[in-house]
Each structure stands twice: as structure tokens, then as C-alpha cells.
Short mmCIF file of C-alpha atoms in Angstrom, two decimals:
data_model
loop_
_atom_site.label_atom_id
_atom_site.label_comp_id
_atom_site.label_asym_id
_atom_site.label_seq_id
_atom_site.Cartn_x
_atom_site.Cartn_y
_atom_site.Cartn_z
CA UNK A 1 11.75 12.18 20.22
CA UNK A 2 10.33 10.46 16.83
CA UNK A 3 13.03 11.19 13.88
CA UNK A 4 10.68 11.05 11.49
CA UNK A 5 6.84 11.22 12.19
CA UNK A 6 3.88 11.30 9.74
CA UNK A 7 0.08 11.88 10.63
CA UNK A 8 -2.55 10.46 10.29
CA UNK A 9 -1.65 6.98 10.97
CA UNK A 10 -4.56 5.77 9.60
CA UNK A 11 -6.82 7.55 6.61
CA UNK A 12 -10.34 6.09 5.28
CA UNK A 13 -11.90 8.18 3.37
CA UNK A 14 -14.59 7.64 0.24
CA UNK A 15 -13.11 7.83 -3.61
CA UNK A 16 -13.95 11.94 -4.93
CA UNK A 17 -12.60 13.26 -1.55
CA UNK A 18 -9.02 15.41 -0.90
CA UNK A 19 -7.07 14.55 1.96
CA UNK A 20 -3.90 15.63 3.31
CA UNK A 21 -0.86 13.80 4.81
CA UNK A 22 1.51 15.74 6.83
CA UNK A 23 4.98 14.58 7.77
CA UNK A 24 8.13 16.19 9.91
CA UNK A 25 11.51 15.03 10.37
CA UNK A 26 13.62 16.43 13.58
CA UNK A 27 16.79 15.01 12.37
CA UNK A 28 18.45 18.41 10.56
CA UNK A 29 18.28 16.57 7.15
CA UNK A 30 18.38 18.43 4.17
CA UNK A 31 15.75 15.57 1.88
CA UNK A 32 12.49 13.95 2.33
CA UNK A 33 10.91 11.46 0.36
CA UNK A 34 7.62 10.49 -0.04
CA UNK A 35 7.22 6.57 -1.00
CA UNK A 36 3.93 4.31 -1.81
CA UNK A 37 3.78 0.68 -0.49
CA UNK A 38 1.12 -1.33 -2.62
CA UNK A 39 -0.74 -4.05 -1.19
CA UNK A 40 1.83 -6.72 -2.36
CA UNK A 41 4.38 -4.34 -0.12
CA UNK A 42 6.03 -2.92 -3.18
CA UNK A 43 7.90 0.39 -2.41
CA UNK A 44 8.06 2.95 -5.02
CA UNK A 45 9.28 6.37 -4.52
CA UNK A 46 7.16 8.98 -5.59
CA UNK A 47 8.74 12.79 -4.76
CA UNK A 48 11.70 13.78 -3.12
CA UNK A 49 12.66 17.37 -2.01
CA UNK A 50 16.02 18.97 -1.01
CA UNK A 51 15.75 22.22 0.85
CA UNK A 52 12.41 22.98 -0.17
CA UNK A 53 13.40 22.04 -3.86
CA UNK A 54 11.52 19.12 -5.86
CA UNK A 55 14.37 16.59 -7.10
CA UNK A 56 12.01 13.66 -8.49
CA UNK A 57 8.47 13.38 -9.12
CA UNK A 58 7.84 9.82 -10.87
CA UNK A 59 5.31 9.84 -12.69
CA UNK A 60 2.94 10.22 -10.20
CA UNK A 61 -0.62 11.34 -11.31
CA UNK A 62 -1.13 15.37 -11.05
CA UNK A 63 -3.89 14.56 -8.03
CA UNK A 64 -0.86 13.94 -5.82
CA UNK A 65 0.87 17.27 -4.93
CA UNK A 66 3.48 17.58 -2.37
CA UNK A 67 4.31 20.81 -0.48
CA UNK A 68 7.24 21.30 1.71
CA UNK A 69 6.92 24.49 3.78
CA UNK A 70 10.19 24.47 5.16
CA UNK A 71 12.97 21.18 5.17
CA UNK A 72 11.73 19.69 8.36
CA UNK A 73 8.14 19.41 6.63
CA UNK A 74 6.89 17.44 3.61
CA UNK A 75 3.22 17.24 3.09
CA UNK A 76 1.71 15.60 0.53
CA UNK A 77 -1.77 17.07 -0.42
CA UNK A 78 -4.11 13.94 -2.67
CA UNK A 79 -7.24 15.60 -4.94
CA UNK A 80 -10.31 13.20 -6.01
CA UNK A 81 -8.96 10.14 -4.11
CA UNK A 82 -9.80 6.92 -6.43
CA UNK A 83 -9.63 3.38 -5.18
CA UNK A 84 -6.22 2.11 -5.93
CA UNK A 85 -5.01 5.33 -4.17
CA UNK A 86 -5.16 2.74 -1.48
CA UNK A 87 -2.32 2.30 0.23
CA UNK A 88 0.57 2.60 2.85
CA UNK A 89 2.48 5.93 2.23
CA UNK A 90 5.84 6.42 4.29
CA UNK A 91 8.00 9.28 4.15
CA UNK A 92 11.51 9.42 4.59
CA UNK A 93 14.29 12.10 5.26
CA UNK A 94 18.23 11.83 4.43
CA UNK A 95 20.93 14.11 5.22
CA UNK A 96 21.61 15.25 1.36
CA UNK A 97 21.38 13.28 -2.32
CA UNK A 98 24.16 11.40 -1.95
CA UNK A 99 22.74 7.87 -1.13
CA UNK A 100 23.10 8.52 2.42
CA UNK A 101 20.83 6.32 4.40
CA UNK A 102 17.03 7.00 4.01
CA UNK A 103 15.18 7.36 7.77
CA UNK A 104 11.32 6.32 7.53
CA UNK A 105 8.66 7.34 9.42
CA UNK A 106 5.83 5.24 10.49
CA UNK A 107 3.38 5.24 7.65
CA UNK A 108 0.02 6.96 6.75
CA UNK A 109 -2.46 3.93 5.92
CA UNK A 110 -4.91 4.92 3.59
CA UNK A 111 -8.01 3.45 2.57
CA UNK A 112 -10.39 4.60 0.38
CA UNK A 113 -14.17 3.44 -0.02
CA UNK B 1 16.15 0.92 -16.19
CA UNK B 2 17.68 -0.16 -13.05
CA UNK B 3 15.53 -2.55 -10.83
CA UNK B 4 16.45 -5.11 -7.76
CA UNK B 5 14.98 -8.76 -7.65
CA UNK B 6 14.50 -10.63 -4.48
CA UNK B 7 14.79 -14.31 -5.29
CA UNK B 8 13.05 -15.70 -2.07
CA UNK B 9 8.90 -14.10 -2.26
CA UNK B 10 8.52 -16.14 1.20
CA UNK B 11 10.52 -18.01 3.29
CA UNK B 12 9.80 -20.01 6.35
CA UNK B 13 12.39 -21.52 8.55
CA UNK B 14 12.50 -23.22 12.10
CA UNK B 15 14.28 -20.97 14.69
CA UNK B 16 18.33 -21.51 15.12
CA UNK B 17 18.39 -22.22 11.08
CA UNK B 18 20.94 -19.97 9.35
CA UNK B 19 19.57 -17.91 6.53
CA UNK B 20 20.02 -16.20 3.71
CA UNK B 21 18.29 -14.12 1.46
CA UNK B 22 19.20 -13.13 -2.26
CA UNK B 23 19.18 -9.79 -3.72
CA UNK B 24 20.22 -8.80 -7.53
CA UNK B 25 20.66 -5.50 -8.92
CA UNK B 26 20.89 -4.48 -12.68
CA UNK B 27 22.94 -1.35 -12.84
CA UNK B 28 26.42 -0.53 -14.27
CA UNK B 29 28.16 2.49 -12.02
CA UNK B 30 28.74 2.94 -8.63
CA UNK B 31 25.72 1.73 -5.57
CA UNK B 32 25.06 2.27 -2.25
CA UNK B 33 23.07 -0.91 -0.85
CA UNK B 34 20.68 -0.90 1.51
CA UNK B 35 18.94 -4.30 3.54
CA UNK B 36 15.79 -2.61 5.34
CA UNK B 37 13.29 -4.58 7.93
CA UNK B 38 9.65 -3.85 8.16
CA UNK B 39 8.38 -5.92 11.31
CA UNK B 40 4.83 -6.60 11.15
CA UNK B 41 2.83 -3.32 11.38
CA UNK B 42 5.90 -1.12 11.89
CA UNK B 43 8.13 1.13 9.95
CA UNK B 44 11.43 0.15 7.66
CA UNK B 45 13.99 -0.13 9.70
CA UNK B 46 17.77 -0.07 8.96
CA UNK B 47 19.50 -3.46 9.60
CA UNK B 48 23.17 -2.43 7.16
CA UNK B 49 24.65 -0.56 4.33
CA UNK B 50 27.08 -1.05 2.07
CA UNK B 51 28.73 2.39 0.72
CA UNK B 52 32.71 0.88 -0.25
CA UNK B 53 35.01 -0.51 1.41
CA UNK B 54 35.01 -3.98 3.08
CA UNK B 55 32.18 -6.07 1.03
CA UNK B 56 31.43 -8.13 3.72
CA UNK B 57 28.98 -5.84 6.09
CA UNK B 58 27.79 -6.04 9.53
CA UNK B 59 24.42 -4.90 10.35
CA UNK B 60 22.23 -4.61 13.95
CA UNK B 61 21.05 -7.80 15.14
CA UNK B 62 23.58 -10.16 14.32
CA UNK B 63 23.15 -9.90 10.31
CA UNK B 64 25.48 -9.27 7.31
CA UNK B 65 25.75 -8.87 3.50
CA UNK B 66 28.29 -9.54 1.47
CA UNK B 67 28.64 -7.41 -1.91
CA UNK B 68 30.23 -9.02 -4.76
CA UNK B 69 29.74 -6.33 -7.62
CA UNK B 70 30.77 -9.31 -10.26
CA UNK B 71 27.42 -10.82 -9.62
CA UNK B 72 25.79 -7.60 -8.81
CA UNK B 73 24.56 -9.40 -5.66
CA UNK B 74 24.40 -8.19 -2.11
CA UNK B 75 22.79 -11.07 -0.01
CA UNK B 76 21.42 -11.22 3.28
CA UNK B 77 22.75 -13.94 5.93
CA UNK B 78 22.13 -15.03 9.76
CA UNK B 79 24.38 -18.18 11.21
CA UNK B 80 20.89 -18.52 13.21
CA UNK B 81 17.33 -16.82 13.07
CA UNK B 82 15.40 -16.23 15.73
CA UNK B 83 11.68 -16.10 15.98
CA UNK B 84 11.45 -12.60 16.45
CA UNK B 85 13.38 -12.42 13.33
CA UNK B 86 9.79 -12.78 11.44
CA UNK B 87 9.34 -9.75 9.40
CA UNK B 88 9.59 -8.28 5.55
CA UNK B 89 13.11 -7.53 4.16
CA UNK B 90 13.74 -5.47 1.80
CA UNK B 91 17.32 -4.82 -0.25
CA UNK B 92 17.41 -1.67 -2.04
CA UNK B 93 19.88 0.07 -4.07
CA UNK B 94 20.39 3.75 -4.34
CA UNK B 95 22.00 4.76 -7.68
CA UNK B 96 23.04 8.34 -9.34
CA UNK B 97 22.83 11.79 -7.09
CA UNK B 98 19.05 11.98 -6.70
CA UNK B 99 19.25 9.72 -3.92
CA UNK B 100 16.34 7.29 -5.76
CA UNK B 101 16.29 4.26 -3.94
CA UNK B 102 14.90 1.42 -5.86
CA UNK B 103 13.88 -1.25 -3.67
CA UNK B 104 13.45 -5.37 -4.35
CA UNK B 105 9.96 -6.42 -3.95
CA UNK B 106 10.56 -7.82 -0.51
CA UNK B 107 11.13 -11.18 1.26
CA UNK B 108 8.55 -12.23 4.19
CA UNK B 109 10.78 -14.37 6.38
CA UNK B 110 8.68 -16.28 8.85
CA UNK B 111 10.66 -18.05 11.70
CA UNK B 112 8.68 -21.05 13.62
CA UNK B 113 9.46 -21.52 17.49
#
């Protein structure tokens, strides 16, 4: 009964290549988040969506697309992977946009070659 | 811009050793503060939140934070750390309706039997 689950858990891939990162929350919130963790563990939040609706996107390159097919599901879709795309990705899910506490979900290690 | 500064980068203490942890925000209007956990290899994990109220916070795990918005300061404390304490921490701070959560850059605590 994982709250908030993301797959793959682990990604290596080589640098040109389009991957995929899928993650689903079971908790009934309304906002998911997607957030990259550096190698000096640096969080920095990259998209969030409310009910299917884009809120931020921070200045994230345009090879990083999110998708959220419904609220329980945000996806986040990478074109021509390049070598600092390396990285721990976690999404995260909240009830609504008030600051209400963010729920994470494992992580989607990602390594490219 | 806003941003969060962890004093401590890494901190090592001998188990039963009370600690505390510093965390700094720069922004004007109202916060929601956050004090995450990432335990080696695993996900963030809640340990409190301050929303209003009391300023003095209890968290899981015998921890608390103490807000004091005229030093825009929300540190972390233990009376007594325990080895299993090891782990990143993380304060973050949640400003405006987006819910953007800006987090510190993360304190590695490591806690010798």
C-alpha cells in the first residue's frame, strides 16, 4: 500500500536516448511534483501539477516533458538524455497548493553513459 | 529570490549527544516549514512541520524545531541522538500558493556508536 510509488528505481541509459519515468500516488491528492536531487543531494523542484493542470515548470530544459494522465499519475517523459541529466528524481504528491505537506516517493536513479 | 541555508554541511557526533541543526530562510510573508529525513538510500521522510501556532514543534522520533520568525530560523534539536539517527536532513520552506518548496542544501548527520 505505497502512497507514493515511482518506477523504475533505477535508469542507466547512454546520453542521445529518451526514457520515461512513471509515477502514481494512491493518496486522493489533488498535486504532484516532480523534484531533481543533484549529486551534492540538492533538491530542486522542477514541475508541479494540480488536477491535471501545470502550476510550475522552472526552468527546466524543453527535453524534460511531464504528462499527467489523470491526478493519481505524473510521468515525466526525458528526450536526448545528456550527462548531467544524471541524477536522483523523486516525485511527490500533496493534497492541494496550499503548503500542505509534500509525500515523496522512492526515487528514480538515473544514470546516463 | 527566496532560498534556505543549512549552516552545518556535515556533522558527526557520538551517540547520546544532543543536537542541533540550523536552518535560515530569506523570505518576508507568511511560511510553512518543513524538516525532512532522507536515510541512506531511502526516500524523504517527514520528521515535523510548522504551519502557525505554537513555534516550538514536535516531530516523530523524539525531534523538534523551534520557529522564531525574528531570526527567520527554524532549527532542528534532539536532547540525545541515536545511531540510527545517521541520515541527510533537510529544512525546507514552502512559500506563496504554488506550493514551491525550496529546500536547504542538506545536513549529513553521522552518529558514532
Amino acid at each position: 500500500d505505497t502512497a507514493v510509488s515511482q518506477t523504475p528505481k533505477y535508469l542507466v541509459t547512454q546520453m542521445g536516448n529518451d526514457k520515461s519515468i512513471k509515477c502514481e500516488q494512491n493518496l486522493g491528492h489533488d498535486t504532484m511534483y516532480w523534484y531533481k536531487q543533484d549529486s551534492k543531494k540538492f533538491l530542486k523542484i522542477m514541475f508541479s501539477y494540480n488536477n491535471k493542470e501545470l502550476i510550475i515548470n522552472e526552468t527546466v530544459p524543453n527535453r524534460f516533458s511531464p504528462k499527467s494522465p489523470d491526478k493519481a499519475h505524473l510521468n515525466l517523459h526525458i528526450n536526448s538524455l545528456e550527462l548531467g541529466d544524471s541524477a536522483v528524481y523523486f516525485c511527490a504528491s500533496s493534497q492541494g497548493l496550499g503548503g500542505e505537506t509534500q509525500y515523496f516517493g522512492p526515487g528514480t536513479r538515473l544514470l546516463v553513459l | 529570490a527566496q532560498s534556505v541555508s543549512q549552516h552545518n554541511h556535515h556533522v558527526i557526533l557520538s551517540e547520546a549527544a544532543s543536537l542541533e541543526l540550523g536552518c535560515n530562510y530569506s523570505y518576508g510573508g507568511t511560511v510553512n516549514l518543513f524538516w525532512y529525513v532522507q536515510y541512506p538510500g531511502q526516500h524523504l521522510q517527514l520528521l515535523l512541520k510548522y504551519f502557525s501556532g505554537d513555534p516550538l514543534v514536535k516531530g516523530i522520533k523524539g525531534f523538534e524545531a523551534e520557529f522564531i520568525k525574528s531570526k527567520f530560523s527554524f532549527n532542528l534539536r534532539k536532547p540525545s541522538v541515536q545511531w540510527s539517527d545517521t541520515a541527510e536532513y533537510f529544512c525546507a520552506v514552502n512559500v506563496g500558493r504554488r506550493g514551491k518548496l525550496i529546500f536547504g542544501q542538506g545536513t549529513e548527520l553521522s552518529v558514532k556508536p
